[in-house]
Every structure is written in structure tokens, then in C-alpha cells.
């Protein structure tokens, strides 16, 4: 091979070799860009997340931010309002019990489609008031509507002030608000029937139970709540007169459950039937330790929130204190405080320990 042939061969081979080198470098660069040699993080969006199949992206109800009713005692921020059957202006004081119960139902209405459908077909002024707050927000007319409800249904003390202004003091309990505002929607209905058709004393006597009462002590707390609910639904036999056998049956609501929590010390639990419920202490429990689900027959009730009470100096349940609600938003375990002395809901951890007076469950 002469020198000229070598030069031709060199010119022929060099471009091919250079091209292969370029392709090799390109593949190497592309491989690095694709990050094939780097392990993806567990939180990468490229890794399938099995929990996402439970996420309903069409359920915007659970994402709705809700307002807070201002306590009537915040007179510096609230103007006096109009009320029916009272001339002039009205100033409300200590509305926390009303506002707390309203906030629980408001959150349940917003986060539970099934509960909202039940509420929408009811004719109740209190429920209508709550649905209007969810749909249209809080306006000046909202506080006039609240004043009408409290003055017409609650036991308030009124006092005339200067400039044709009336002060309405509503020192009441959350239990009283539930009884007065939700009289048509009890937690349970107790029916007593007699086997003797001629018996007049106990012939289909019905009793509305606005909230169930669950008694706990320091050793078991809420471990037996589901068992208590099951036993509460079992029919009982009793006698109305000597020759009559009656049956007492309890049917739970198909909408919601209010459960009053009475906390007794170990020695006091056995004597609880002989003591006033006002002497019971306020139980403290972490939010994550409260049963999330309760079942009855074919219904499932989900925990929506807790009514928390800070008692006054007497430490009694009926003393003048302050109510606020801890609400669980949607199917997640995110909790918020609805306190009518605050401007907006405040997120809290589910490990927070709270004073628990009532539990609230809905379908």
C-alpha cells in the first residue's frame, strides 16, 4: 500500500470513528438527563401512589373555607342589630354556645354530601340559618337572624340601655341549644308499647332524646362507645302495671348523633345515678383517640367534631364559661378550631388534648 492509499483510507475511516464517538457521548448525555442511574425519591410524582385512588377530586365541598360567627360579646367589632318583637337595636352577649353548635353543623353540611341532602329537605329555622351562612357567607343580616333565633327560642335576660338599645344576655349551655334549636331532629326516639291493648298508660308513648349520655371514667374513656351504642339500641322489657308487660325500643336518628360525655372518677362512676350531672368533670382526650366511626344497623356515622367547654370558677358544667368547637374536615384527619372570639378557623394537630363535653357524628 502506497502513501496515497493510506491517506485515502485515513480520510475514509476518520469520519466514521468520529461519528461513533459523538453518538456514544450523546447517548451518555441523554442517559444522564433521563436520570436512569439515579433512584427516584419515594415522594416523586412519577411513582404510583395507591392512596390517590381514594381521592375524590370532584368533591369540592371538603375544600371550602368556612367563616366564623363573631361572639356577641365582641361589641367593639359588632354593631347592634335589629330583632323582631324588640324596638330599637339589640346587642347580644355570650353567644358562644349557639355559635359552637352552629359551627359543627355548618362543617358537617359542607363536608358530607349525604348529610347536606338531608338538611336541605328540612324545614327548620336553625338549619336554614346555617345553610345560608355556608352558601352566601356572613352578612349584616346574618346577625339579625341569629338575634331572632336566640331571643325567640332561648331563655335570654334582656336589659334596656340608653339610646333605645337592648342588651340580651344568653348565658346558656350547648345542651340547651341542641334541645331548643333541633327539637325536630333528636338523636334518638324512644318508644314504649304495651302488650295489653287495653292499657292506656303506655300505649305507644314516644320520647325524643336530643342527645345520648355516655359515662366514662379514667380507666376506659371511649373504648366502649360502640358497645354502648349497640346496647342502647336493644329493646328492653318493663312493667307498667301488674298485668302489663311493655317494651321500650330506641331508634337512632338517620341524620346525626349528639353524645354527651360525663366523666366520673373511679369511685364516683358506680354512684353516678345518685349524683347530679352538673357535678361530672370535663374529660380531656386527644382528638386522635376519639372513635372516628360509629355503626348502627345499616348506617355509618362519621365523627365531625367536638364541643369543648372551659368552665367558670365553679367548675360546674352549667357555669358561665366559654364554648368552642374542634371540627374534623372531610375524610382527612385535619382538625380546626372554631372559636367565635377568633377571626378565622385555626388548624390544630390531631394529637391535641381537648376538653370534651359533646361528640358530634353524622351520616
mmCIF file of C-alpha atoms in Angstrom:
data_model
loop_
_atom_site.group_PDB
_atom_site.id
_atom_site.type_symbol
_atom_site.label_atom_id
_atom_site.label_comp_id
_atom_site.label_asym_id
_atom_site.label_seq_id
_atom_site.Cartn_x
_atom_site.Cartn_y
_atom_site.Cartn_z
ATOM 1 C CA UNK A 1 0.000 0.000 0.000
ATOM 2 C CA UNK A 2 1.497 3.300 -1.069
ATOM 3 C CA UNK A 3 1.361 6.566 0.815
ATOM 4 C CA UNK A 4 -1.522 7.928 -1.253
ATOM 5 C CA UNK A 5 -3.725 4.901 -0.498
ATOM 6 C CA UNK A 6 -3.040 5.283 3.206
ATOM 7 C CA UNK A 7 -4.157 8.883 3.126
ATOM 8 C CA UNK A 8 -7.395 7.921 1.335
ATOM 9 C CA UNK A 9 -8.121 5.153 3.875
ATOM 10 C CA UNK A 10 -7.383 7.528 6.721
ATOM 11 C CA UNK A 11 -9.821 10.054 5.340
ATOM 12 C CA UNK A 12 -12.437 7.339 4.876
ATOM 13 C CA UNK A 13 -12.189 5.862 8.404
ATOM 14 C CA UNK A 14 -11.872 9.047 10.446
ATOM 15 C CA UNK A 15 -15.410 10.412 9.912
ATOM 16 C CA UNK A 16 -16.968 7.075 10.929
ATOM 17 C CA UNK A 17 -14.890 6.888 14.080
ATOM 18 C CA UNK A 18 -15.700 10.468 14.999
ATOM 19 C CA UNK A 19 -19.415 9.862 14.392
ATOM 20 C CA UNK A 20 -19.411 6.837 16.697
ATOM 21 C CA UNK A 21 -17.723 8.834 19.419
ATOM 22 C CA UNK A 22 -20.295 11.612 19.103
ATOM 23 C CA UNK A 23 -23.189 9.132 19.260
ATOM 24 C CA UNK A 24 -21.666 7.488 22.304
ATOM 25 C CA UNK A 25 -21.334 10.824 24.067
ATOM 26 C CA UNK A 26 -24.888 11.755 23.052
ATOM 27 C CA UNK A 27 -26.310 8.521 24.483
ATOM 28 C CA UNK A 28 -24.350 9.024 27.656
ATOM 29 C CA UNK A 29 -25.644 12.582 27.988
ATOM 30 C CA UNK A 30 -29.214 11.514 27.288
ATOM 31 C CA UNK A 31 -28.956 8.723 29.842
ATOM 32 C CA UNK A 32 -27.744 11.184 32.445
ATOM 33 C CA UNK A 33 -30.534 13.598 31.531
ATOM 34 C CA UNK A 34 -33.124 10.816 31.891
ATOM 35 C CA UNK A 35 -31.692 10.163 35.378
ATOM 36 C CA UNK A 36 -31.788 6.431 34.721
ATOM 37 C CA UNK A 37 -28.901 5.796 37.045
ATOM 38 C CA UNK A 38 -30.394 7.830 39.894
ATOM 39 C CA UNK A 39 -33.009 6.339 42.213
ATOM 40 C CA UNK A 40 -36.204 8.360 42.384
ATOM 41 C CA UNK A 41 -37.397 9.684 45.688
ATOM 42 C CA UNK A 42 -40.338 7.900 47.276
ATOM 43 C CA UNK A 43 -42.394 11.102 47.067
ATOM 44 C CA UNK A 44 -41.763 11.599 43.364
ATOM 45 C CA UNK A 45 -44.893 12.184 41.302
ATOM 46 C CA UNK A 46 -43.553 9.577 38.867
ATOM 47 C CA UNK A 47 -44.024 6.821 41.467
ATOM 48 C CA UNK A 48 -47.621 5.455 41.592
ATOM 49 C CA UNK A 49 -49.388 6.440 44.831
ATOM 50 C CA UNK A 50 -52.013 3.842 45.856
ATOM 51 C CA UNK A 51 -53.721 6.329 48.187
ATOM 52 C CA UNK A 52 -54.722 8.608 45.312
ATOM 53 C CA UNK A 53 -57.462 6.207 44.237
ATOM 54 C CA UNK A 54 -59.410 7.251 47.343
ATOM 55 C CA UNK A 55 -59.176 10.945 46.472
ATOM 56 C CA UNK A 56 -62.372 12.399 45.050
ATOM 57 C CA UNK A 57 -61.196 15.432 43.099
ATOM 58 C CA UNK A 58 -64.793 16.301 42.261
ATOM 59 C CA UNK A 59 -65.727 16.707 45.929
ATOM 60 C CA UNK A 60 -65.072 20.416 46.366
ATOM 61 C CA UNK A 61 -67.258 20.603 49.467
ATOM 62 C CA UNK A 62 -64.403 19.408 51.669
ATOM 63 C CA UNK A 63 -62.160 22.183 50.346
ATOM 64 C CA UNK A 64 -64.498 25.043 51.205
ATOM 65 C CA UNK A 65 -63.214 27.568 53.713
ATOM 66 C CA UNK A 66 -65.892 28.484 56.242
ATOM 67 C CA UNK A 67 -66.438 31.731 58.169
ATOM 68 C CA UNK A 68 -66.805 32.181 61.920
ATOM 69 C CA UNK A 69 -69.731 33.863 63.634
ATOM 70 C CA UNK A 70 -68.469 36.573 65.947
ATOM 71 C CA UNK A 71 -69.371 36.335 69.602
ATOM 72 C CA UNK A 72 -71.956 38.906 70.619
ATOM 73 C CA UNK A 73 -69.631 39.976 73.429
ATOM 74 C CA UNK A 74 -67.244 41.431 70.832
ATOM 75 C CA UNK A 75 -69.266 44.628 70.850
ATOM 76 C CA UNK A 76 -66.309 46.696 69.663
ATOM 77 C CA UNK A 77 -66.295 44.798 66.348
ATOM 78 C CA UNK A 78 -70.030 44.122 66.021
ATOM 79 C CA UNK A 79 -72.644 46.780 65.545
ATOM 80 C CA UNK A 80 -76.030 46.457 67.198
ATOM 81 C CA UNK A 81 -78.623 44.713 65.049
ATOM 82 C CA UNK A 82 -82.358 44.611 64.556
ATOM 83 C CA UNK A 83 -84.531 41.895 66.071
ATOM 84 C CA UNK A 84 -88.190 41.020 65.851
ATOM 85 C CA UNK A 85 -90.507 41.960 68.732
ATOM 86 C CA UNK A 86 -87.905 44.341 70.180
ATOM 87 C CA UNK A 87 -87.904 48.033 69.393
ATOM 88 C CA UNK A 88 -84.645 49.747 68.614
ATOM 89 C CA UNK A 89 -81.322 47.957 68.379
ATOM 90 C CA UNK A 90 -80.163 44.769 70.104
ATOM 91 C CA UNK A 91 -76.739 43.782 71.429
ATOM 92 C CA UNK A 92 -76.179 40.093 72.192
ATOM 93 C CA UNK A 93 -73.802 38.899 74.879
ATOM 94 C CA UNK A 94 -72.123 35.498 75.307
ATOM 95 C CA UNK A 95 -73.357 33.701 72.190
ATOM 96 C CA UNK A 96 -70.605 31.059 72.206
ATOM 97 C CA UNK A 97 -72.915 28.089 72.930
ATOM 98 C CA UNK A 98 -75.121 28.947 69.944
ATOM 99 C CA UNK A 99 -72.144 29.686 67.679
ATOM 100 C CA UNK A 100 -70.384 26.441 68.626
ATOM 101 C CA UNK A 101 -73.333 24.176 67.797
ATOM 102 C CA UNK A 102 -73.892 26.121 64.570
ATOM 103 C CA UNK A 103 -70.248 25.695 63.510
ATOM 104 C CA UNK A 104 -70.400 21.907 63.975
ATOM 105 C CA UNK A 105 -73.476 21.538 61.790
ATOM 106 C CA UNK A 106 -72.056 24.020 59.284
ATOM 107 C CA UNK A 107 -68.901 21.929 58.792
ATOM 108 C CA UNK A 108 -70.890 18.680 58.547
ATOM 109 C CA UNK A 109 -73.204 20.273 55.980
ATOM 110 C CA UNK A 110 -70.202 21.402 53.954
ATOM 111 C CA UNK A 111 -68.155 18.191 54.157
ATOM 112 C CA UNK A 112 -70.833 15.474 53.977
ATOM 113 C CA UNK A 113 -72.938 15.324 50.828
ATOM 114 C CA UNK A 114 -75.376 12.836 52.368
ATOM 115 C CA UNK A 115 -75.905 14.996 55.447
ATOM 116 C CA UNK A 116 -76.349 18.095 53.279
ATOM 117 C CA UNK A 117 -79.054 16.350 51.263
ATOM 118 C CA UNK A 118 -80.899 15.526 54.493
ATOM 119 C CA UNK A 119 -80.600 19.070 55.818
ATOM 120 C CA UNK A 120 -81.740 20.674 52.550
ATOM 121 C CA UNK A 121 -85.156 18.998 52.665
ATOM 122 C CA UNK A 122 -85.898 20.007 56.265
ATOM 123 C CA UNK A 123 -87.983 22.980 57.356
ATOM 124 C CA UNK A 124 -86.110 24.263 60.389
ATOM 125 C CA UNK A 125 -85.107 27.882 61.011
ATOM 126 C CA UNK A 126 -81.825 26.981 62.695
ATOM 127 C CA UNK A 127 -80.766 24.653 59.867
ATOM 128 C CA UNK A 128 -81.851 27.210 57.269
ATOM 129 C CA UNK A 129 -79.750 29.815 59.057
ATOM 130 C CA UNK A 130 -76.688 27.533 58.842
ATOM 131 C CA UNK A 131 -77.148 26.642 55.171
ATOM 132 C CA UNK A 132 -77.426 30.330 54.283
ATOM 133 C CA UNK A 133 -74.112 31.018 56.028
ATOM 134 C CA UNK A 134 -72.441 28.246 54.002
ATOM 135 C CA UNK A 135 -73.964 29.348 50.694
ATOM 136 C CA UNK A 136 -73.840 33.137 50.998
ATOM 137 C CA UNK A 137 -71.353 33.878 53.778
ATOM 138 C CA UNK A 138 -71.853 36.118 56.806
ATOM 139 C CA UNK A 139 -73.563 39.450 56.202
ATOM 140 C CA UNK A 140 -75.045 42.094 58.469
ATOM 141 C CA UNK A 141 -78.440 40.402 58.124
ATOM 142 C CA UNK A 142 -76.886 37.172 59.449
ATOM 143 C CA UNK A 143 -76.527 38.668 62.921
ATOM 144 C CA UNK A 144 -80.124 39.892 62.868
ATOM 145 C CA UNK A 145 -81.254 36.352 62.024
ATOM 146 C CA UNK A 146 -79.110 34.984 64.854
ATOM 147 C CA UNK A 147 -80.622 37.503 67.270
ATOM 148 C CA UNK A 148 -84.143 36.435 66.267
ATOM 149 C CA UNK A 149 -83.345 32.757 66.817
ATOM 150 C CA UNK A 150 -81.721 33.313 70.205
ATOM 151 C CA UNK A 151 -84.394 35.683 71.520
ATOM 152 C CA UNK A 152 -87.332 33.596 70.251
ATOM 153 C CA UNK A 153 -86.089 30.133 71.243
ATOM 154 C CA UNK A 154 -83.606 30.601 74.075
ATOM 155 C CA UNK A 155 -84.054 31.856 77.618
ATOM 156 C CA UNK A 156 -82.359 35.244 77.489
ATOM 157 C CA UNK A 157 -82.190 38.052 80.005
ATOM 158 C CA UNK A 158 -82.858 41.454 78.471
ATOM 159 C CA UNK A 159 -81.793 44.807 79.838
ATOM 160 C CA UNK A 160 -82.682 48.243 78.466
ATOM 161 C CA UNK A 161 -79.751 50.544 77.765
ATOM 162 C CA UNK A 162 -79.513 54.138 76.632
ATOM 163 C CA UNK A 163 -80.343 55.298 73.105
ATOM 164 C CA UNK A 164 -83.097 52.699 72.614
ATOM 165 C CA UNK A 165 -80.664 49.761 72.791
ATOM 166 C CA UNK A 166 -81.482 46.407 74.426
ATOM 167 C CA UNK A 167 -78.826 44.073 75.826
ATOM 168 C CA UNK A 168 -79.730 40.369 75.501
ATOM 169 C CA UNK A 169 -77.581 38.097 77.668
ATOM 170 C CA UNK A 170 -77.743 34.442 76.596
ATOM 171 C CA UNK A 171 -75.844 32.573 79.313
ATOM 172 C CA UNK A 172 -76.800 29.046 78.325
ATOM 173 C CA UNK A 173 -75.289 25.626 77.665
ATOM 174 C CA UNK A 174 -74.632 23.764 74.430
ATOM 175 C CA UNK A 175 -77.049 21.055 75.550
ATOM 176 C CA UNK A 176 -79.806 23.645 75.910
ATOM 177 C CA UNK A 177 -79.085 24.967 72.403
ATOM 178 C CA UNK A 178 -79.366 21.436 70.978
ATOM 179 C CA UNK A 179 -82.702 20.884 72.729
ATOM 180 C CA UNK A 180 -84.214 24.180 71.642
ATOM 181 C CA UNK A 181 -82.847 24.550 68.116
ATOM 182 C CA UNK A 182 -83.044 20.918 66.973
ATOM 183 C CA UNK A 183 -86.234 19.834 68.698
ATOM 184 C CA UNK A 184 -87.497 18.188 65.493
ATOM 185 C CA UNK A 185 -84.250 16.268 64.932
ATOM 186 C CA UNK A 186 -83.465 14.231 68.053
ATOM 187 C CA UNK A 187 -80.519 11.871 68.291
ATOM 188 C CA UNK A 188 -82.910 9.035 69.137
ATOM 189 C CA UNK A 189 -86.612 8.320 69.618
ATOM 190 C CA UNK A 190 -87.621 6.062 72.485
ATOM 191 C CA UNK A 191 -90.963 4.271 72.057
ATOM 192 C CA UNK A 192 -92.800 2.421 74.823
ATOM 193 C CA UNK A 193 -95.516 -0.043 73.818
ATOM 194 C CA UNK A 194 -97.615 -2.359 75.978
ATOM 195 C CA UNK A 195 -98.653 -5.926 75.213
ATOM 196 C CA UNK A 196 -102.081 -5.228 76.678
ATOM 197 C CA UNK A 197 -104.142 -3.447 74.031
ATOM 198 C CA UNK A 198 -106.481 -2.065 76.696
ATOM 199 C CA UNK A 199 -103.662 -0.450 78.635
ATOM 200 C CA UNK A 200 -103.938 3.316 78.357
ATOM 201 C CA UNK A 201 -100.893 4.207 80.438
ATOM 202 C CA UNK A 202 -98.192 3.078 77.995
ATOM 203 C CA UNK A 203 -99.774 2.903 74.581
ATOM 204 C CA UNK A 204 -97.146 3.961 72.030
ATOM 205 C CA UNK A 205 -95.598 6.678 74.167
ATOM 206 C CA UNK A 206 -92.725 8.385 72.337
ATOM 207 C CA UNK A 207 -89.903 10.339 73.904
ATOM 208 C CA UNK A 208 -87.416 12.427 71.928
ATOM 209 C CA UNK A 209 -83.838 12.023 73.139
ATOM 210 C CA UNK A 210 -81.899 15.066 71.973
ATOM 211 C CA UNK A 211 -78.525 13.580 72.919
ATOM 212 C CA UNK A 212 -77.260 10.310 74.335
ATOM 213 C CA UNK A 213 -75.342 10.320 77.612
ATOM 214 C CA UNK A 214 -72.168 8.251 77.780
ATOM 215 C CA UNK A 215 -70.465 7.915 81.159
ATOM 216 C CA UNK A 216 -66.738 7.240 81.330
ATOM 217 C CA UNK A 217 -64.016 7.007 83.936
ATOM 218 C CA UNK A 218 -60.267 7.395 83.851
ATOM 219 C CA UNK A 219 -59.632 3.751 83.001
ATOM 220 C CA UNK A 220 -61.590 3.184 79.795
ATOM 221 C CA UNK A 221 -62.538 6.577 78.339
ATOM 222 C CA UNK A 222 -64.047 5.957 74.879
ATOM 223 C CA UNK A 223 -63.106 2.307 74.389
ATOM 224 C CA UNK A 224 -66.672 1.126 74.942
ATOM 225 C CA UNK A 225 -68.509 3.789 72.932
ATOM 226 C CA UNK A 226 -69.516 1.451 70.091
ATOM 227 C CA UNK A 227 -70.683 -1.188 72.583
ATOM 228 C CA UNK A 228 -72.699 1.451 74.430
ATOM 229 C CA UNK A 229 -74.375 2.465 71.168
ATOM 230 C CA UNK A 230 -75.201 -1.162 70.359
ATOM 231 C CA UNK A 231 -76.698 -1.761 73.807
ATOM 232 C CA UNK A 232 -78.651 1.495 73.628
ATOM 233 C CA UNK A 233 -80.463 0.224 70.543
ATOM 234 C CA UNK A 234 -81.530 -3.074 72.138
ATOM 235 C CA UNK A 235 -85.176 -3.278 73.204
ATOM 236 C CA UNK A 236 -85.896 -3.559 76.931
ATOM 237 C CA UNK A 237 -88.775 -5.208 78.783
ATOM 238 C CA UNK A 238 -90.557 -3.477 81.645
ATOM 239 C CA UNK A 239 -93.864 -3.422 83.516
ATOM 240 C CA UNK A 240 -96.274 -0.510 83.529
ATOM 241 C CA UNK A 241 -98.789 -2.136 85.909
ATOM 242 C CA UNK A 242 -99.066 -5.595 87.445
ATOM 243 C CA UNK A 243 -100.618 -7.387 84.481
ATOM 244 C CA UNK A 244 -98.946 -5.438 81.685
ATOM 245 C CA UNK A 245 -95.624 -6.091 80.001
ATOM 246 C CA UNK A 246 -94.237 -3.208 77.990
ATOM 247 C CA UNK A 247 -91.347 -2.998 75.533
ATOM 248 C CA UNK A 248 -89.054 0.019 75.275
ATOM 249 C CA UNK A 249 -87.329 0.353 71.903
ATOM 250 C CA UNK A 250 -84.858 3.019 70.786
ATOM 251 C CA UNK A 251 -84.365 4.105 67.181
ATOM 252 C CA UNK A 252 -81.350 6.249 66.384
ATOM 253 C CA UNK A 253 -81.502 9.217 64.032
ATOM 254 C CA UNK A 254 -80.823 8.744 60.328
ATOM 255 C CA UNK A 255 -79.022 12.119 60.275
ATOM 256 C CA UNK A 256 -76.776 12.773 63.251
ATOM 257 C CA UNK A 257 -75.772 11.795 66.780
ATOM 258 C CA UNK A 258 -75.008 14.119 69.679
ATOM 259 C CA UNK A 259 -73.313 12.277 72.554
ATOM 260 C CA UNK A 260 -72.932 13.947 75.940
ATOM 261 C CA UNK A 261 -69.799 12.813 77.794
ATOM 262 C CA UNK A 262 -69.953 12.538 81.592
ATOM 263 C CA UNK A 263 -66.615 11.913 83.265
ATOM 264 C CA UNK A 264 -66.523 10.382 86.741
ATOM 265 C CA UNK A 265 -63.663 9.243 88.903
ATOM 266 C CA UNK A 266 -63.366 5.502 89.547
ATOM 267 C CA UNK A 267 -65.254 5.627 92.849
ATOM 268 C CA UNK A 268 -67.912 8.025 91.570
ATOM 269 C CA UNK A 269 -68.897 6.015 88.485
ATOM 270 C CA UNK A 270 -70.877 3.454 90.485
ATOM 271 C CA UNK A 271 -72.696 6.268 92.289
ATOM 272 C CA UNK A 272 -73.308 8.361 89.177
ATOM 273 C CA UNK A 273 -77.056 7.646 89.140
ATOM 274 C CA UNK A 274 -77.356 9.312 92.535
ATOM 275 C CA UNK A 275 -75.434 12.454 91.589
ATOM 276 C CA UNK A 276 -76.286 15.478 89.511
ATOM 277 C CA UNK A 277 -74.820 15.504 86.023
ATOM 278 C CA UNK A 278 -73.569 19.020 86.738
ATOM 279 C CA UNK A 279 -71.077 17.523 89.198
ATOM 280 C CA UNK A 280 -69.408 15.464 86.462
ATOM 281 C CA UNK A 281 -65.981 16.650 85.400
ATOM 282 C CA UNK A 282 -64.915 17.639 81.905
ATOM 283 C CA UNK A 283 -62.972 14.817 80.274
ATOM 284 C CA UNK A 284 -59.737 15.592 78.446
ATOM 285 C CA UNK A 285 -58.731 13.463 75.483
ATOM 286 C CA UNK A 286 -56.568 13.664 72.385
ATOM 287 C CA UNK A 287 -58.515 14.204 69.178
ATOM 288 C CA UNK A 288 -56.875 11.196 67.525
ATOM 289 C CA UNK A 289 -58.101 8.911 70.350
ATOM 290 C CA UNK A 290 -61.792 9.588 69.692
ATOM 291 C CA UNK A 291 -63.536 6.859 67.629
ATOM 292 C CA UNK A 292 -63.768 8.110 64.048
ATOM 293 C CA UNK A 293 -66.636 5.827 63.003
ATOM 294 C CA UNK A 294 -69.739 4.507 64.780
ATOM 295 C CA UNK A 295 -72.103 1.967 63.234
ATOM 296 C CA UNK A 296 -75.760 1.252 63.860
ATOM 297 C CA UNK A 297 -77.874 -1.188 61.849
ATOM 298 C CA UNK A 298 -77.092 -0.258 58.222
ATOM 299 C CA UNK A 299 -75.860 3.266 58.961
ATOM 300 C CA UNK A 300 -72.333 4.541 59.408
ATOM 301 C CA UNK A 301 -71.763 7.722 61.376
ATOM 302 C CA UNK A 302 -68.544 9.686 60.970
ATOM 303 C CA UNK A 303 -67.031 11.927 63.623
ATOM 304 C CA UNK A 304 -67.456 15.593 62.654
ATOM 305 C CA UNK A 305 -66.322 17.394 65.748
ATOM 306 C CA UNK A 306 -66.172 18.014 69.469
ATOM 307 C CA UNK A 307 -67.895 20.624 71.602
ATOM 308 C CA UNK A 308 -65.298 21.850 74.071
ATOM 309 C CA UNK A 309 -66.157 23.796 77.212
ATOM 310 C CA UNK A 310 -63.951 25.802 79.547
ATOM 311 C CA UNK A 311 -65.982 26.104 82.782
ATOM 312 C CA UNK A 312 -66.110 29.103 85.074
ATOM 313 C CA UNK A 313 -64.829 29.372 88.618
ATOM 314 C CA UNK A 314 -67.392 26.927 89.998
ATOM 315 C CA UNK A 315 -66.117 24.228 87.576
ATOM 316 C CA UNK A 316 -69.725 23.074 87.046
ATOM 317 C CA UNK A 317 -70.980 22.165 83.595
ATOM 318 C CA UNK A 318 -73.749 24.766 83.759
ATOM 319 C CA UNK A 319 -71.450 27.562 84.911
ATOM 320 C CA UNK A 320 -70.758 30.578 82.731
ATOM 321 C CA UNK A 321 -67.686 29.702 80.682
ATOM 322 C CA UNK A 322 -66.639 29.575 77.061
ATOM 323 C CA UNK A 323 -67.542 27.112 74.293
ATOM 324 C CA UNK A 324 -65.620 26.360 71.130
ATOM 325 C CA UNK A 325 -65.663 23.504 68.651
ATOM 326 C CA UNK A 326 -62.922 21.298 67.258
ATOM 327 C CA UNK A 327 -64.009 20.128 63.809
ATOM 328 C CA UNK A 328 -62.611 17.398 61.567
ATOM 329 C CA UNK A 329 -62.579 18.465 57.942
ATOM 330 C CA UNK A 330 -63.667 15.899 55.370
ATOM 331 C CA UNK A 331 -62.286 12.367 55.234
ATOM 332 C CA UNK A 332 -58.810 13.548 56.226
ATOM 333 C CA UNK A 333 -57.625 13.813 59.791
ATOM 334 C CA UNK A 334 -57.167 17.583 59.615
ATOM 335 C CA UNK A 335 -58.646 19.470 62.538
ATOM 336 C CA UNK A 336 -59.585 23.118 63.030
ATOM 337 C CA UNK A 337 -60.748 25.210 65.978
ATOM 338 C CA UNK A 338 -63.894 27.272 65.507
ATOM 339 C CA UNK A 339 -63.774 29.865 68.268
ATOM 340 C CA UNK A 340 -66.142 32.833 67.992
ATOM 341 C CA UNK A 341 -63.589 35.010 69.784
ATOM 342 C CA UNK A 342 -61.172 34.482 66.882
ATOM 343 C CA UNK A 343 -61.329 35.899 63.374
ATOM 344 C CA UNK A 344 -60.921 32.646 61.445
ATOM 345 C CA UNK A 345 -60.580 28.872 61.956
ATOM 346 C CA UNK A 346 -57.219 27.788 63.362
ATOM 347 C CA UNK A 347 -55.601 24.467 62.297
ATOM 348 C CA UNK A 348 -54.601 22.131 65.138
ATOM 349 C CA UNK A 349 -52.819 18.785 65.313
ATOM 350 C CA UNK A 350 -54.857 15.653 65.873
ATOM 351 C CA UNK A 351 -52.693 14.913 68.913
ATOM 352 C CA UNK A 352 -54.085 17.983 70.689
ATOM 353 C CA UNK A 353 -55.711 17.205 74.053
ATOM 354 C CA UNK A 354 -59.048 18.998 74.453
ATOM 355 C CA UNK A 355 -61.897 19.367 76.931
ATOM 356 C CA UNK A 356 -64.670 17.173 75.552
ATOM 357 C CA UNK A 357 -68.306 17.767 76.511
ATOM 358 C CA UNK A 358 -70.147 16.568 73.379
ATOM 359 C CA UNK A 359 -69.245 14.406 70.391
ATOM 360 C CA UNK A 360 -70.980 15.012 67.075
ATOM 361 C CA UNK A 361 -71.383 12.334 64.382
ATOM 362 C CA UNK A 362 -73.287 12.477 61.079
ATOM 363 C CA UNK A 363 -74.006 10.212 58.155
#
